[in-house]
Coordinates of N, CA and C in Angstrom, one line a residue:
M1 N 29.5 38.9 -2.8 CA 30.4 37.8 -2.7 C 30.1 37.1 -1.4
L2 N 30.2 35.8 -1.4 CA 29.9 34.9 -0.3 C 31.1 34.7 0.5
D3 N 31.1 35.1 1.8 CA 32.2 34.9 2.7 C 32.0 33.6 3.4
R4 N 33.0 33.2 4.2 CA 33.0 31.9 4.8 C 31.9 31.8 5.8
R5 N 31.6 32.8 6.6 CA 30.5 32.8 7.6 C 29.2 32.6 6.9
A6 N 28.9 33.3 5.9 CA 27.7 33.1 5.2 C 27.5 31.7 4.6
L7 N 28.6 31.2 4.1 CA 28.6 29.8 3.5 C 28.2 28.8 4.6
I8 N 28.9 28.9 5.8 CA 28.6 28.0 6.9 C 27.2 28.2 7.4
A9 N 26.7 29.4 7.5 CA 25.4 29.6 8.0 C 24.3 29.1 7.0
S10 N 24.6 29.2 5.7 CA 23.6 28.7 4.7 C 23.6 27.1 4.7
A11 N 24.8 26.5 4.9 CA 24.9 25.1 5.0 C 24.2 24.6 6.3
L12 N 24.3 25.2 7.4 CA 23.6 24.9 8.6 C 22.1 25.0 8.4
A13 N 21.7 26.1 7.8 CA 20.3 26.3 7.6 C 19.7 25.2 6.7
A14 N 20.4 24.9 5.6 CA 19.9 23.8 4.7 C 19.8 22.5 5.5
A15 N 20.8 22.2 6.3 CA 20.7 20.9 7.1 C 19.6 20.9 8.1
T16 N 19.3 22.1 8.7 CA 18.2 22.2 9.6 C 16.9 22.0 8.9
I17 N 16.7 22.6 7.7 CA 15.5 22.4 7.0 C 15.3 21.0 6.5
A18 N 16.4 20.4 6.1 CA 16.3 19.0 5.6 C 16.0 18.0 6.7
L19 N 16.4 18.3 8.0 CA 16.1 17.4 9.1 C 14.9 17.8 9.9
A20 N 14.2 18.8 9.5 CA 13.1 19.3 10.3 C 12.0 18.3 10.6
G21 N 11.7 17.4 9.6 CA 10.7 16.4 9.8 C 11.2 15.1 10.4
C22 N 12.4 15.0 10.7 CA 12.9 13.8 11.3 C 12.6 13.6 12.7
Q23 N 12.5 12.3 13.1 CA 12.2 12.0 14.5 C 13.5 12.4 15.3
T24 N 13.3 13.2 16.3 CA 14.4 13.7 17.1 C 14.4 13.1 18.5
T25 N 13.3 12.5 18.9 CA 13.1 11.9 20.2 C 13.5 10.5 20.1
T26 N 14.4 10.0 21.0 CA 14.8 8.6 21.0 C 13.7 7.7 21.6
P27 N 13.7 6.5 21.2 CA 12.7 5.5 21.8 C 13.0 5.4 23.3
I28 N 12.0 5.0 24.1 CA 12.3 4.8 25.5 C 13.1 3.6 25.7
A29 N 13.8 3.5 26.9 CA 14.7 2.4 27.1 C 13.9 1.0 27.0
A30 N 14.6 0.1 26.4 CA 14.0 -1.2 26.2 C 13.5 -1.9 27.4
G31 N 14.2 -1.7 28.5 CA 13.8 -2.4 29.8 C 12.8 -1.6 30.6
M32 N 12.4 -0.4 30.2 CA 11.5 0.4 31.0 C 10.1 -0.3 31.0
P33 N 9.6 -0.5 32.1 CA 8.3 -1.1 32.2 C 7.2 -0.1 31.8
I34 N 6.1 -0.6 31.2 CA 5.0 0.2 30.8 C 3.9 -0.1 31.7
A35 N 3.4 0.8 32.5 CA 2.3 0.6 33.5 C 1.0 0.6 32.8
A36 N 0.8 1.5 31.8 CA -0.5 1.6 31.2 C -0.4 2.2 29.8
V37 N -1.4 1.9 29.0 CA -1.6 2.4 27.6 C -3.0 3.0 27.6
R38 N -3.0 4.3 27.2 CA -4.3 4.9 27.1 C -4.5 5.5 25.7
V39 N -5.6 5.2 25.0 CA -5.9 5.8 23.7 C -7.1 6.6 23.8
D40 N -7.0 7.9 23.4 CA -8.1 8.9 23.4 C -8.5 9.2 22.0
A41 N -9.8 8.9 21.7 CA -10.4 9.2 20.4 C -11.4 10.3 20.5
S42 N -11.4 11.1 21.5 CA -12.4 12.1 21.7 C -12.3 13.2 20.6
R43 N -11.1 13.5 20.1 CA -11.0 14.5 19.1 C -11.6 14.0 17.8
L44 N -11.4 12.7 17.5 CA -12.1 12.2 16.3 C -13.6 12.3 16.4
A45 N -14.1 12.0 17.6 CA -15.6 12.1 17.8 C -16.0 13.5 17.6
E46 N -15.3 14.5 18.1 CA -15.6 15.9 17.9 C -15.6 16.3 16.4
L47 N -14.7 15.7 15.6 CA -14.6 16.0 14.2 C -15.7 15.3 13.4
G48 N -16.6 14.5 14.0 CA -17.7 13.9 13.3 C -17.4 12.6 12.7
V49 N -16.4 11.9 13.1 CA -16.0 10.6 12.6 C -17.1 9.5 12.9
G50 N -17.8 9.8 14.0 CA -18.9 8.9 14.4 C -18.4 7.6 15.0
P51 N -19.0 6.5 14.6 CA -18.7 5.2 15.2 C -17.3 4.7 14.9
Y52 N -16.7 5.3 13.9 CA -15.3 4.9 13.5 C -14.3 5.3 14.6
A53 N -14.6 6.4 15.3 CA -13.7 6.8 16.4 C -13.5 5.7 17.4
G54 N -14.6 5.1 17.8 CA -14.5 4.0 18.8 C -13.8 2.8 18.2
R55 N -14.1 2.5 16.9 CA -13.5 1.4 16.3 C -12.0 1.5 16.2
I56 N -11.5 2.7 15.8 CA -10.1 3.0 15.7 C -9.5 2.9 17.0
R57 N -10.1 3.5 18.0 CA -9.6 3.5 19.4 C -9.4 2.0 19.9
A58 N -10.4 1.2 19.6 CA -10.3 -0.2 20.1 C -9.2 -1.0 19.4
I59 N -9.0 -0.8 18.1 CA -8.0 -1.5 17.4 C -6.6 -1.0 17.9
V60 N -6.4 0.3 18.0 CA -5.1 0.8 18.4 C -4.8 0.3 19.8
Q61 N -5.8 0.4 20.7 CA -5.6 0.0 22.1 C -5.2 -1.5 22.2
A62 N -5.9 -2.3 21.4 CA -5.6 -3.8 21.5 C -4.2 -4.1 20.9
E63 N -3.8 -3.4 19.8 CA -2.5 -3.6 19.3 C -1.4 -3.2 20.2
L64 N -1.6 -2.0 20.9 CA -0.6 -1.5 21.8 C -0.5 -2.4 23.1
D65 N -1.7 -2.8 23.6 CA -1.7 -3.7 24.7 C -0.9 -5.0 24.4
R66 N -1.1 -5.5 23.2 CA -0.5 -6.8 22.9 C 1.0 -6.6 22.8
A67 N 1.5 -5.5 22.1 CA 2.9 -5.3 21.8 C 3.7 -4.7 23.0
L68 N 3.1 -3.8 23.7 CA 3.8 -3.1 24.8 C 3.6 -3.8 26.2
A69 N 2.6 -4.6 26.3 CA 2.3 -5.4 27.5 C 2.4 -4.6 28.7
P70 N 1.4 -3.7 28.9 CA 1.4 -2.9 30.1 C 1.1 -3.8 31.3
N71 N 1.9 -3.6 32.4 CA 1.7 -4.5 33.6 C 0.9 -3.9 34.7
G72 N 0.5 -2.6 34.6 CA -0.4 -2.0 35.6 C 0.3 -1.7 36.9
Q73 N 1.6 -1.9 37.0 CA 2.3 -1.7 38.3 C 2.7 -0.2 38.4
R74 N 2.8 0.2 39.6 CA 3.3 1.6 39.8 C 4.8 1.7 39.5
G75 N 5.2 2.8 39.1 CA 6.6 3.1 38.7 C 6.9 2.9 37.3
G76 N 5.9 2.5 36.5 CA 6.2 2.3 35.0 C 5.7 3.5 34.3
A77 N 6.1 3.6 33.0 CA 5.7 4.7 32.1 C 4.3 4.5 31.7
V78 N 3.7 5.6 31.3 CA 2.3 5.6 30.8 C 2.4 6.1 29.3
V79 N 1.9 5.3 28.4 CA 1.8 5.7 27.0 C 0.4 6.2 26.7
T80 N 0.3 7.5 26.3 CA -1.0 8.1 26.0 C -1.0 8.4 24.5
V81 N -2.0 8.0 23.8 CA -2.1 8.3 22.4 C -3.4 9.1 22.2
A82 N -3.2 10.3 21.6 CA -4.3 11.2 21.3 C -4.5 11.1 19.8
L83 N -5.6 10.4 19.4 CA -5.9 10.4 18.0 C -6.5 11.7 17.5
R84 N -5.9 12.3 16.5 CA -6.2 13.7 16.2 C -7.0 13.9 14.9
S85 N -6.7 13.2 13.9 CA -7.4 13.4 12.6 C -7.4 12.1 11.8
L86 N -8.5 12.0 11.0 CA -8.7 10.9 10.1 C -9.1 11.4 8.7
F87 N -8.5 11.0 7.7 CA -8.9 11.4 6.3 C -9.0 10.1 5.5
L88 N -10.1 9.9 4.9 CA -10.3 8.8 3.9 C -10.5 9.4 2.5
S89 N -9.7 9.0 1.6 CA -9.8 9.6 0.3 C -11.1 9.1 -0.4
A90 N -11.7 10.0 -1.2 CA -12.9 9.6 -1.9 C -12.6 8.8 -3.1
Y91 N -11.4 8.8 -3.6 CA -11.0 8.2 -4.8 C -10.2 6.9 -4.5
V92 N -10.7 5.8 -5.0 CA -10.0 4.5 -4.7 C -9.5 3.8 -5.9
G93 N -9.3 4.6 -7.0 CA -8.7 4.0 -8.2 C -9.8 3.6 -9.2
S94 N -9.4 3.3 -10.4 CA -10.3 2.9 -11.5 C -9.5 2.1 -12.5
A95 N -10.2 1.6 -13.5 CA -9.5 0.8 -14.6 C -8.8 1.8 -15.5
I96 N -9.2 3.0 -15.6 CA -8.6 4.0 -16.5 C -7.3 4.5 -15.9
D97 N -7.3 4.8 -14.6 CA -6.1 5.4 -14.0 C -5.7 4.6 -12.8
D98 N -4.5 4.1 -12.8 CA -4.1 3.2 -11.7 C -3.7 4.0 -10.4
G99 N -3.7 5.3 -10.5 CA -3.3 6.1 -9.4 C -4.4 6.0 -8.3
E100 N -4.0 6.2 -7.1 CA -5.0 6.2 -6.0 C -4.7 7.2 -5.0
G101 N -5.7 7.6 -4.2 CA -5.5 8.5 -3.1 C -5.0 7.8 -1.9
S102 N -4.8 8.5 -0.8 CA -4.3 7.9 0.4 C -5.3 8.2 1.6
D103 N -5.4 7.2 2.5 CA -6.1 7.4 3.7 C -5.0 7.7 4.8
H104 N -5.4 8.7 5.7 CA -4.4 9.1 6.7 C -5.0 9.1 8.1
L105 N -4.2 8.8 9.1 CA -4.6 8.8 10.5 C -3.4 9.5 11.2
E106 N -3.7 10.5 12.0 CA -2.7 11.2 12.7 C -2.9 11.2 14.2
S107 N -1.9 11.1 15.0 CA -2.0 11.1 16.5 C -0.7 11.7 17.1
L108 N -0.9 12.0 18.4 CA 0.3 12.4 19.2 C 0.4 11.4 20.3
T109 N 1.6 10.8 20.4 CA 1.9 9.8 21.4 C 2.8 10.4 22.4
T110 N 2.4 10.3 23.7 CA 3.2 10.9 24.8 C 3.6 9.8 25.8
V111 N 4.8 9.7 26.1 CA 5.3 8.7 27.1 C 5.6 9.5 28.4
T112 N 4.9 9.2 29.5 CA 5.1 9.9 30.7 C 5.7 9.0 31.8
G113 N 6.7 9.5 32.5 CA 7.3 8.6 33.6 C 6.4 8.6 34.8
A114 N 6.8 7.8 35.8 CA 6.0 7.6 37.0 C 5.9 8.9 37.8
D115 N 6.9 9.8 37.6 CA 6.9 11.1 38.3 C 6.1 12.1 37.6
G116 N 5.5 11.8 36.5 CA 4.7 12.7 35.7 C 5.4 13.5 34.7
R117 N 6.7 13.3 34.6 CA 7.6 14.0 33.6 C 7.4 13.4 32.3
V118 N 7.3 14.2 31.2 CA 7.2 13.7 29.9 C 8.6 13.2 29.4
L119 N 8.6 11.9 29.1 CA 9.9 11.3 28.6 C 10.1 11.4 27.1
A120 N 9.0 11.4 26.4 CA 9.1 11.5 24.9 C 7.7 11.8 24.4
T121 N 7.8 12.5 23.2 CA 6.5 12.8 22.5 C 6.8 12.4 21.0
Y122 N 5.9 11.7 20.4 CA 6.0 11.3 19.1 C 4.8 11.6 18.2
P123 N 4.9 12.6 17.3 CA 3.8 12.8 16.4 C 3.8 11.7 15.3
I124 N 2.7 11.0 15.2 CA 2.6 9.9 14.2 C 1.6 10.2 13.2
N125 N 2.0 10.1 11.9 CA 1.1 10.2 10.8 C 1.3 9.0 9.9
S126 N 0.3 8.2 9.8 CA 0.4 7.0 9.0 C -0.6 7.1 7.8
S127 N -0.2 6.4 6.8 CA -1.1 6.4 5.6 C -1.1 5.1 4.9
N128 N -2.2 4.8 4.2 CA -2.3 3.6 3.4 C -3.0 4.1 2.1
G129 N -2.7 3.4 1.0 CA -3.4 3.7 -0.3 C -4.9 3.3 -0.1
S130 N -5.7 4.2 -0.6 CA -7.1 4.0 -0.4 C -7.6 2.7 -1.0
G131 N -6.9 2.1 -2.0 CA -7.3 0.9 -2.6 C -6.7 -0.4 -2.0
D132 N -5.9 -0.2 -0.9 CA -5.1 -1.3 -0.3 C -6.1 -2.3 0.4
A133 N -7.2 -1.9 0.8 CA -8.1 -2.8 1.5 C -9.0 -3.6 0.6
G134 N -9.0 -3.4 -0.7 CA -9.8 -4.1 -1.6 C -10.4 -3.3 -2.7
A135 N -11.2 -3.9 -3.5 CA -11.8 -3.3 -4.6 C -12.9 -2.3 -4.2
W136 N -13.1 -1.2 -4.9 CA -14.0 -0.2 -4.5 C -15.5 -0.7 -4.3
Y137 N -15.8 -1.8 -5.0 CA -17.2 -2.3 -4.9 C -17.3 -3.4 -3.9
A138 N -16.3 -3.8 -3.2 CA -16.3 -4.8 -2.1 C -17.2 -4.4 -1.0
P139 N -18.1 -5.3 -0.5 CA -18.9 -4.9 0.7 C -18.1 -4.6 1.9
G140 N -18.5 -3.6 2.6 CA -17.7 -3.3 3.9 C -16.4 -2.7 3.6
L141 N -16.2 -2.1 2.5 CA -14.8 -1.5 2.2 C -14.4 -0.5 3.2
T142 N -15.3 0.4 3.5 CA -14.9 1.5 4.5 C -14.4 0.9 5.8
D143 N -15.1 -0.1 6.3 CA -14.7 -0.8 7.5 C -13.3 -1.4 7.4
K144 N -13.0 -2.0 6.2 CA -11.7 -2.6 6.0 C -10.6 -1.6 5.9
R145 N -10.9 -0.5 5.2 CA -10.0 0.6 5.1 C -9.6 1.2 6.5
I146 N -10.7 1.4 7.4 CA -10.4 1.9 8.7 C -9.6 0.9 9.5
D147 N -9.9 -0.4 9.4 CA -9.2 -1.4 10.2 C -7.7 -1.5 9.8
L148 N -7.5 -1.5 8.5 CA -6.1 -1.5 8.0 C -5.3 -0.3 8.4
L149 N -5.9 0.8 8.3 CA -5.3 2.1 8.7 C -5.0 2.1 10.2
A150 N -5.9 1.6 11.0 CA -5.7 1.6 12.5 C -4.6 0.6 12.9
H151 N -4.6 -0.5 12.3 CA -3.5 -1.5 12.5 C -2.1 -0.9 12.1
N152 N -2.1 -0.3 11.0 CA -0.8 0.3 10.5 C -0.4 1.4 11.4
H153 N -1.3 2.2 11.9 CA -1.0 3.3 12.8 C -0.4 2.8 14.1
A154 N -1.0 1.7 14.6 CA -0.5 1.1 15.9 C 0.9 0.6 15.7
L155 N 1.2 0.0 14.6 CA 2.6 -0.4 14.3 C 3.6 0.7 14.3
W156 N 3.2 1.8 13.8 CA 4.1 3.0 13.8 C 4.3 3.5 15.2
I157 N 3.2 3.5 16.0 CA 3.4 3.9 17.4 C 4.3 3.0 18.1
I158 N 4.2 1.7 17.9 CA 5.0 0.7 18.6 C 6.5 1.0 18.2
R159 N 6.7 1.2 16.9 CA 8.0 1.4 16.4 C 8.7 2.7 17.0
A160 N 7.9 3.7 17.1 CA 8.4 5.0 17.7 C 8.7 4.8 19.2
V161 N 7.8 4.1 19.9 CA 8.0 3.9 21.4 C 9.1 3.0 21.7
R162 N 9.2 1.8 21.0 CA 10.1 0.8 21.3 C 11.4 0.8 20.5
G163 N 11.3 1.5 19.4 CA 12.5 1.6 18.5 C 12.6 0.5 17.5

């Protein structure tokens, strides 16, 4: 027989499990100046992504610089993005099956205050349909898929940091 304590405990456990994947860190204050944005793609290079690691880093860096407008002044927060993994689906759809795989990019974004204290940490996992960048036979499709995924990923980082 279920008593009141067991019922409350199971309800709390269910709520905890349901909310486990939710963002629990609030965005940084809107008025907080950003001194610098750093994007690290060394992990992608270690994983054998090759020249795409530099390409992704450059796109994410440019998007974050544009949106967060780091001013380089002392006393501002530093946004550090560690790109961790890249997955490009081998399947991009066909005429027989309209289903498609997904491309994924994962990173960990850390906002550090001027005193070195971590203000916020945001795990970011973005995905696009593997066919979103165009037809499978289009020239340069892999480059287009990488570019689209990197731009999308940067937008998720901006959303997490600025709210």
